[in-house]
mmCIF file of C-alpha atoms in Angstrom:
data_model
loop_
_atom_site.group_PDB
_atom_site.id
_atom_site.type_symbol
_atom_site.label_atom_id
_atom_site.label_comp_id
_atom_site.label_asym_id
_atom_site.label_seq_id
_atom_site.Cartn_x
_atom_site.Cartn_y
_atom_site.Cartn_z
ATOM 1 C CA UNK A 60 -50.074 2.185 -19.045
ATOM 2 C CA UNK A 61 -49.095 2.047 -15.380
ATOM 3 C CA UNK A 62 -48.409 -1.682 -15.705
ATOM 4 C CA UNK A 63 -46.147 -1.191 -18.694
ATOM 5 C CA UNK A 64 -44.345 1.572 -16.874
ATOM 6 C CA UNK A 65 -43.789 -0.682 -13.896
ATOM 7 C CA UNK A 66 -42.528 -3.498 -16.099
ATOM 8 C CA UNK A 67 -40.101 -1.205 -17.858
ATOM 9 C CA UNK A 68 -38.929 0.137 -14.534
ATOM 10 C CA UNK A 69 -38.313 -3.350 -13.204
ATOM 11 C CA UNK A 70 -36.432 -4.355 -16.325
ATOM 12 C CA UNK A 71 -34.301 -1.257 -16.044
ATOM 13 C CA UNK A 72 -33.586 -1.990 -12.420
ATOM 14 C CA UNK A 73 -32.449 -5.499 -13.231
ATOM 15 C CA UNK A 74 -30.201 -4.162 -15.942
ATOM 16 C CA UNK A 75 -28.818 -1.541 -13.609
ATOM 17 C CA UNK A 76 -28.146 -4.122 -10.930
ATOM 18 C CA UNK A 77 -26.332 -6.413 -13.340
ATOM 19 C CA UNK A 78 -24.207 -3.586 -14.674
ATOM 20 C CA UNK A 79 -23.517 -2.304 -11.195
ATOM 21 C CA UNK A 80 -22.278 -5.748 -10.177
ATOM 22 C CA UNK A 81 -19.881 -5.942 -13.126
ATOM 23 C CA UNK A 82 -18.839 -2.424 -12.399
ATOM 24 C CA UNK A 83 -18.197 -3.132 -8.747
ATOM 25 C CA UNK A 84 -16.085 -6.125 -9.687
ATOM 26 C CA UNK A 85 -13.967 -4.066 -12.077
ATOM 27 C CA UNK A 86 -13.487 -1.386 -9.460
ATOM 28 C CA UNK A 87 -12.593 -3.965 -6.860
ATOM 29 C CA UNK A 88 -9.915 -5.372 -9.149
ATOM 30 C CA UNK A 89 -8.499 -1.921 -9.778
ATOM 31 C CA UNK A 90 -8.587 -1.184 -6.072
ATOM 32 C CA UNK A 91 -6.717 -4.355 -5.209
ATOM 33 C CA UNK A 92 -4.063 -3.617 -7.826
ATOM 34 C CA UNK A 93 -3.655 -0.101 -6.518
ATOM 35 C CA UNK A 94 -3.419 -1.243 -2.929
ATOM 36 C CA UNK A 95 -0.776 -3.765 -3.820
ATOM 37 C CA UNK A 96 1.344 -1.243 -5.664
ATOM 38 C CA UNK A 97 0.895 1.382 -2.990
ATOM 39 C CA UNK A 98 2.053 -1.059 -0.370
ATOM 40 C CA UNK A 99 5.047 -2.008 -2.474
ATOM 41 C CA UNK A 100 5.911 1.611 -3.081
ATOM 42 C CA UNK A 101 5.547 2.458 0.583
ATOM 43 C CA UNK A 102 8.228 -0.077 1.388
ATOM 44 C CA UNK A 103 10.545 1.239 -1.310
ATOM 45 C CA UNK A 104 13.271 3.664 -0.473
ATOM 46 C CA UNK A 105 12.280 7.055 -1.825
ATOM 47 C CA UNK A 106 12.937 10.436 -0.285
ATOM 48 C CA UNK A 107 10.245 13.035 0.159
ATOM 49 C CA UNK A 108 11.642 16.234 -1.385
ATOM 50 C CA UNK A 109 8.946 18.454 0.009
ATOM 51 C CA UNK A 110 7.244 17.085 3.126
ATOM 52 C CA UNK A 111 5.021 20.146 3.446
ATOM 53 C CA UNK A 112 3.524 19.851 -0.026
ATOM 54 C CA UNK A 113 0.052 18.511 -0.545
ATOM 55 C CA UNK A 114 0.965 15.367 -2.443
ATOM 56 C CA UNK A 115 -2.584 14.187 -2.481
ATOM 57 C CA UNK A 116 -3.779 17.182 -4.494
ATOM 58 C CA UNK A 117 -0.651 17.109 -6.649
ATOM 59 C CA UNK A 118 -1.110 13.468 -7.445
ATOM 60 C CA UNK A 119 -4.781 13.945 -8.088
ATOM 61 C CA UNK A 120 -4.060 16.587 -10.707
ATOM 62 C CA UNK A 121 -1.257 14.560 -12.233
ATOM 63 C CA UNK A 122 -3.216 11.347 -12.507
ATOM 64 C CA UNK A 123 -6.129 13.177 -14.051
ATOM 65 C CA UNK A 124 -3.824 14.649 -16.647
ATOM 66 C CA UNK A 125 -1.945 11.401 -17.272
ATOM 67 C CA UNK A 126 -5.082 9.276 -17.620
ATOM 68 C CA UNK A 127 -3.407 6.367 -15.878
ATOM 69 C CA UNK A 128 -4.635 3.041 -17.128
ATOM 70 C CA UNK A 129 -2.182 0.331 -16.158
ATOM 71 C CA UNK A 130 -0.391 -0.413 -12.935
ATOM 72 C CA UNK A 131 2.950 0.273 -14.630
ATOM 73 C CA UNK A 132 1.757 3.755 -15.509
ATOM 74 C CA UNK A 133 0.497 4.263 -11.995
ATOM 75 C CA UNK A 134 3.806 3.059 -10.647
ATOM 76 C CA UNK A 135 5.893 5.381 -12.775
ATOM 77 C CA UNK A 136 3.583 8.332 -12.185
ATOM 78 C CA UNK A 137 3.727 7.942 -8.437
ATOM 79 C CA UNK A 138 7.439 7.214 -8.628
ATOM 80 C CA UNK A 139 8.020 10.456 -10.488
ATOM 81 C CA UNK A 140 6.483 12.344 -7.604
ATOM 82 C CA UNK A 141 8.875 10.594 -5.203
ATOM 83 C CA UNK A 142 6.461 10.164 -2.384
ATOM 84 C CA UNK A 143 7.952 8.589 0.672
ATOM 85 C CA UNK A 144 5.338 8.754 3.446
ATOM 86 C CA UNK A 145 2.805 7.595 0.900
ATOM 87 C CA UNK A 146 0.507 5.931 3.317
ATOM 88 C CA UNK A 147 -0.624 9.288 4.633
ATOM 89 C CA UNK A 148 -1.926 10.257 1.246
ATOM 90 C CA UNK A 149 -3.359 6.904 0.458
ATOM 91 C CA UNK A 150 -6.965 7.902 0.765
ATOM 92 C CA UNK A 151 -6.477 10.796 -1.654
ATOM 93 C CA UNK A 152 -4.766 8.604 -4.216
ATOM 94 C CA UNK A 153 -7.419 6.019 -3.871
ATOM 95 C CA UNK A 154 -10.169 8.560 -4.374
ATOM 96 C CA UNK A 155 -8.497 9.696 -7.563
ATOM 97 C CA UNK A 156 -8.155 6.197 -8.949
ATOM 98 C CA UNK A 157 -11.777 5.592 -8.164
ATOM 99 C CA UNK A 158 -12.702 8.629 -10.214
ATOM 100 C CA UNK A 159 -10.452 7.619 -13.108
ATOM 101 C CA UNK A 160 -11.540 4.004 -13.179
ATOM 102 C CA UNK A 161 -15.116 4.955 -12.745
ATOM 103 C CA UNK A 162 -15.085 7.323 -15.677
ATOM 104 C CA UNK A 163 -13.352 4.759 -17.890
ATOM 105 C CA UNK A 164 -15.701 2.043 -16.855
ATOM 106 C CA UNK A 165 -18.749 4.190 -17.328
ATOM 107 C CA UNK A 166 -17.699 4.920 -20.886
ATOM 108 C CA UNK A 167 -17.346 1.203 -21.519
ATOM 109 C CA UNK A 168 -20.786 0.528 -20.197
ATOM 110 C CA UNK A 169 -22.068 3.359 -22.337
ATOM 111 C CA UNK A 170 -25.696 3.335 -21.327
ATOM 112 C CA UNK A 171 -27.167 6.756 -21.154
ATOM 113 C CA UNK A 172 -30.192 5.502 -19.303
ATOM 114 C CA UNK A 173 -28.072 3.969 -16.591
ATOM 115 C CA UNK A 174 -25.821 6.958 -16.315
ATOM 116 C CA UNK A 175 -28.822 9.197 -15.986
ATOM 117 C CA UNK A 176 -30.165 6.920 -13.287
ATOM 118 C CA UNK A 177 -27.361 7.506 -10.818
ATOM 119 C CA UNK A 178 -29.215 5.842 -7.981
ATOM 120 C CA UNK A 179 -28.587 2.495 -9.588
ATOM 121 C CA UNK A 180 -24.834 2.889 -9.129
ATOM 122 C CA UNK A 181 -23.349 1.832 -5.806
ATOM 123 C CA UNK A 182 -22.371 4.710 -3.626
ATOM 124 C CA UNK A 183 -18.969 6.256 -3.905
ATOM 125 C CA UNK A 184 -18.612 6.199 -0.139
ATOM 126 C CA UNK A 185 -19.177 2.466 -0.166
ATOM 127 C CA UNK A 186 -16.400 1.992 -2.673
ATOM 128 C CA UNK A 187 -14.082 4.139 -0.642
ATOM 129 C CA UNK A 188 -14.739 2.156 2.527
ATOM 130 C CA UNK A 189 -14.252 -1.095 0.650
ATOM 131 C CA UNK A 190 -11.032 0.242 -0.794
ATOM 132 C CA UNK A 191 -9.670 1.268 2.570
ATOM 133 C CA UNK A 192 -10.350 -2.167 3.980
ATOM 134 C CA UNK A 193 -8.541 -3.698 1.013
ATOM 135 C CA UNK A 194 -5.697 -1.286 1.582
ATOM 136 C CA UNK A 195 -5.405 -2.318 5.177
ATOM 137 C CA UNK A 196 -5.163 -5.933 4.093
ATOM 138 C CA UNK A 197 -2.609 -5.117 1.395
ATOM 139 C CA UNK A 198 -0.502 -3.163 3.843
ATOM 140 C CA UNK A 199 -0.267 -6.261 5.974
ATOM 141 C CA UNK A 200 2.358 -7.374 3.503
ATOM 142 C CA UNK A 201 5.147 -5.409 5.228
ATOM 143 C CA UNK A 202 7.614 -7.462 7.249
ATOM 144 C CA UNK A 203 10.086 -5.816 9.609
ATOM 145 C CA UNK A 204 13.390 -7.684 9.729
ATOM 146 C CA UNK A 205 15.544 -6.747 12.716
ATOM 147 C CA UNK A 206 19.188 -7.336 12.031
ATOM 148 C CA UNK A 207 18.292 -7.309 8.357
ATOM 149 C CA UNK A 208 21.716 -6.036 7.331
ATOM 150 C CA UNK A 209 23.417 -9.102 8.754
ATOM 151 C CA UNK A 210 24.089 -12.348 6.964
ATOM 152 C CA UNK A 211 20.960 -14.181 8.028
ATOM 153 C CA UNK A 212 18.845 -11.030 7.959
ATOM 154 C CA UNK A 213 19.811 -9.974 4.449
ATOM 155 C CA UNK A 214 19.069 -13.416 3.059
ATOM 156 C CA UNK A 215 15.792 -13.371 4.940
ATOM 157 C CA UNK A 216 14.978 -10.025 3.326
ATOM 158 C CA UNK A 217 15.645 -11.546 -0.063
ATOM 159 C CA UNK A 218 13.374 -14.488 0.652
ATOM 160 C CA UNK A 219 10.669 -12.232 2.088
ATOM 161 C CA UNK A 220 10.740 -10.066 -1.036
ATOM 162 C CA UNK A 221 10.645 -13.121 -3.299
ATOM 163 C CA UNK A 222 7.612 -14.349 -1.408
ATOM 164 C CA UNK A 223 5.825 -11.141 -2.392
ATOM 165 C CA UNK A 224 6.155 -9.194 0.837
ATOM 166 C CA UNK A 225 7.832 -5.872 1.476
ATOM 167 C CA UNK A 226 10.827 -6.328 3.776
ATOM 168 C CA UNK A 227 11.985 -3.414 5.928
ATOM 169 C CA UNK A 228 15.400 -3.736 7.520
ATOM 170 C CA UNK A 229 15.966 -2.527 11.055
ATOM 171 C CA UNK A 230 19.639 -2.613 11.958
ATOM 172 C CA UNK A 231 22.216 -0.528 13.789
ATOM 173 C CA UNK A 232 24.898 -1.597 11.281
ATOM 174 C CA UNK A 233 27.236 -2.033 14.237
ATOM 175 C CA UNK A 234 29.406 -4.879 13.019
ATOM 176 C CA UNK A 235 30.183 -3.078 9.782
ATOM 177 C CA UNK A 236 29.680 -6.028 7.507
ATOM 178 C CA UNK A 237 28.973 -5.175 3.915
ATOM 179 C CA UNK A 238 26.250 -7.701 3.325
ATOM 180 C CA UNK A 239 24.137 -4.722 2.317
ATOM 181 C CA UNK A 240 20.483 -5.413 2.783
ATOM 182 C CA UNK A 241 19.646 -2.575 0.389
ATOM 183 C CA UNK A 242 20.929 -1.946 -3.092
ATOM 184 C CA UNK A 243 19.555 -5.163 -4.505
ATOM 185 C CA UNK A 244 21.835 -7.719 -2.873
ATOM 186 C CA UNK B 256 16.050 -5.257 -0.670
ATOM 187 C CA UNK B 257 13.481 -2.906 0.745
ATOM 188 C CA UNK B 258 14.174 0.136 2.853
ATOM 189 C CA UNK B 259 16.763 0.179 5.634
ATOM 190 C CA UNK B 260 15.979 1.915 8.893
ATOM 191 C CA UNK B 261 19.058 2.468 11.035
ATOM 192 C CA UNK B 262 18.446 1.930 14.698
ATOM 193 C CA UNK B 263 19.578 -0.131 17.635
ATOM 194 C CA UNK B 264 17.483 -3.051 18.835
ATOM 195 C CA UNK B 265 17.907 -1.734 22.393
ATOM 196 C CA UNK B 266 16.577 1.688 21.371
ATOM 197 C CA UNK B 267 12.939 1.196 22.197
ATOM 198 C CA UNK B 268 11.878 4.690 21.124
ATOM 199 C CA UNK B 269 13.463 4.351 17.696
ATOM 200 C CA UNK B 270 12.086 0.862 17.205
ATOM 201 C CA UNK B 271 8.633 2.038 18.187
ATOM 202 C CA UNK B 272 8.910 4.897 15.709
ATOM 203 C CA UNK B 273 9.821 2.520 12.880
ATOM 204 C CA UNK B 274 7.049 0.084 13.712
ATOM 205 C CA UNK B 275 4.568 2.955 13.850
ATOM 206 C CA UNK B 276 5.741 4.226 10.470
ATOM 207 C CA UNK B 277 5.446 0.890 8.643
ATOM 208 C CA UNK B 278 2.868 -1.008 10.646
ATOM 209 C CA UNK B 279 4.398 -4.353 9.678
ATOM 210 C CA UNK B 280 2.303 -7.494 9.662
ATOM 211 C CA UNK B 281 5.193 -9.484 11.029
ATOM 212 C CA UNK B 282 8.550 -8.881 12.625
ATOM 213 C CA UNK B 283 11.410 -11.311 12.072
ATOM 214 C CA UNK B 284 14.054 -10.896 14.722
ATOM 215 C CA UNK B 285 17.642 -11.522 13.654
ATOM 216 C CA UNK B 286 19.326 -8.647 15.439
ATOM 217 C CA UNK B 287 22.078 -9.975 17.650
ATOM 218 C CA UNK B 288 25.567 -9.533 18.902
ATOM 219 C CA UNK B 289 27.452 -12.647 17.927
ATOM 220 C CA UNK B 290 31.150 -12.116 18.425
ATOM 221 C CA UNK B 291 32.655 -14.476 20.992
ATOM 222 C CA UNK B 292 35.660 -12.287 21.746
ATOM 223 C CA UNK B 293 33.621 -9.171 22.326
ATOM 224 C CA UNK B 294 31.182 -11.061 24.492
ATOM 225 C CA UNK B 295 34.006 -11.911 26.902
ATOM 226 C CA UNK B 296 35.152 -8.280 27.048
ATOM 227 C CA UNK B 297 31.690 -6.754 27.327
ATOM 228 C CA UNK B 298 29.259 -9.367 28.623
ATOM 229 C CA UNK B 299 26.728 -6.759 29.743
ATOM 230 C CA UNK B 300 26.068 -5.685 26.150
ATOM 231 C CA UNK B 301 25.539 -9.293 25.152
ATOM 232 C CA UNK B 302 23.229 -9.887 28.060
ATOM 233 C CA UNK B 303 21.105 -6.938 26.984
ATOM 234 C CA UNK B 304 20.947 -7.631 23.253
ATOM 235 C CA UNK B 305 20.571 -11.380 23.431
ATOM 236 C CA UNK B 306 18.407 -11.831 26.515
ATOM 237 C CA UNK B 307 16.403 -8.667 26.935
ATOM 238 C CA UNK B 308 16.106 -7.116 23.476
ATOM 239 C CA UNK B 309 12.549 -6.160 22.782
#
């Protein structure tokens, strides 16, 4: 009986490991997507209507309610909140997405045994750390363009954006040209 | 295209603030004074922006 028990346990462990790997991969994908969109949003021009508010908690509640599934939904949901200094709340947002994705993924896996055996799932803290590292890499995509409102600078901004980076213009606007680095020129 | 932060290239404090806020991976430097006439009238400004801008 002990032998059978051990065999079953080993089989279950293998199964759990395999599922956990697939699970980790799915979460990693979601994390990368989120990081990318957060970085993009952080470089977008949006005003913070209420700097004192706890956007992290607000967003957490909202995302839970909205059951965000695609990056477009995430984008519009975050956009609706109009968060400007988004980076500060990044960890909170990320935590929320982890919860959402995790729940969705767990339902897809749909194995009561595995769900009961929580030890077989990789630790939440591990995911969070992994996510933060990914975020740091994603945030590397911001490029500061000094003189970005000028002729060369504005065209550089365009090229930088087309190359998939987030250009930020730094300019004193002294010469009063209307090249307009913002407003989609 | 992207956000615009208004600040002078000679304003180190402001520039530092912007860099801190965005933590850019790269900085592309195109800020310059480039008017020949003005450079003759006010060469000191041109010396600062072109030669010593940080």
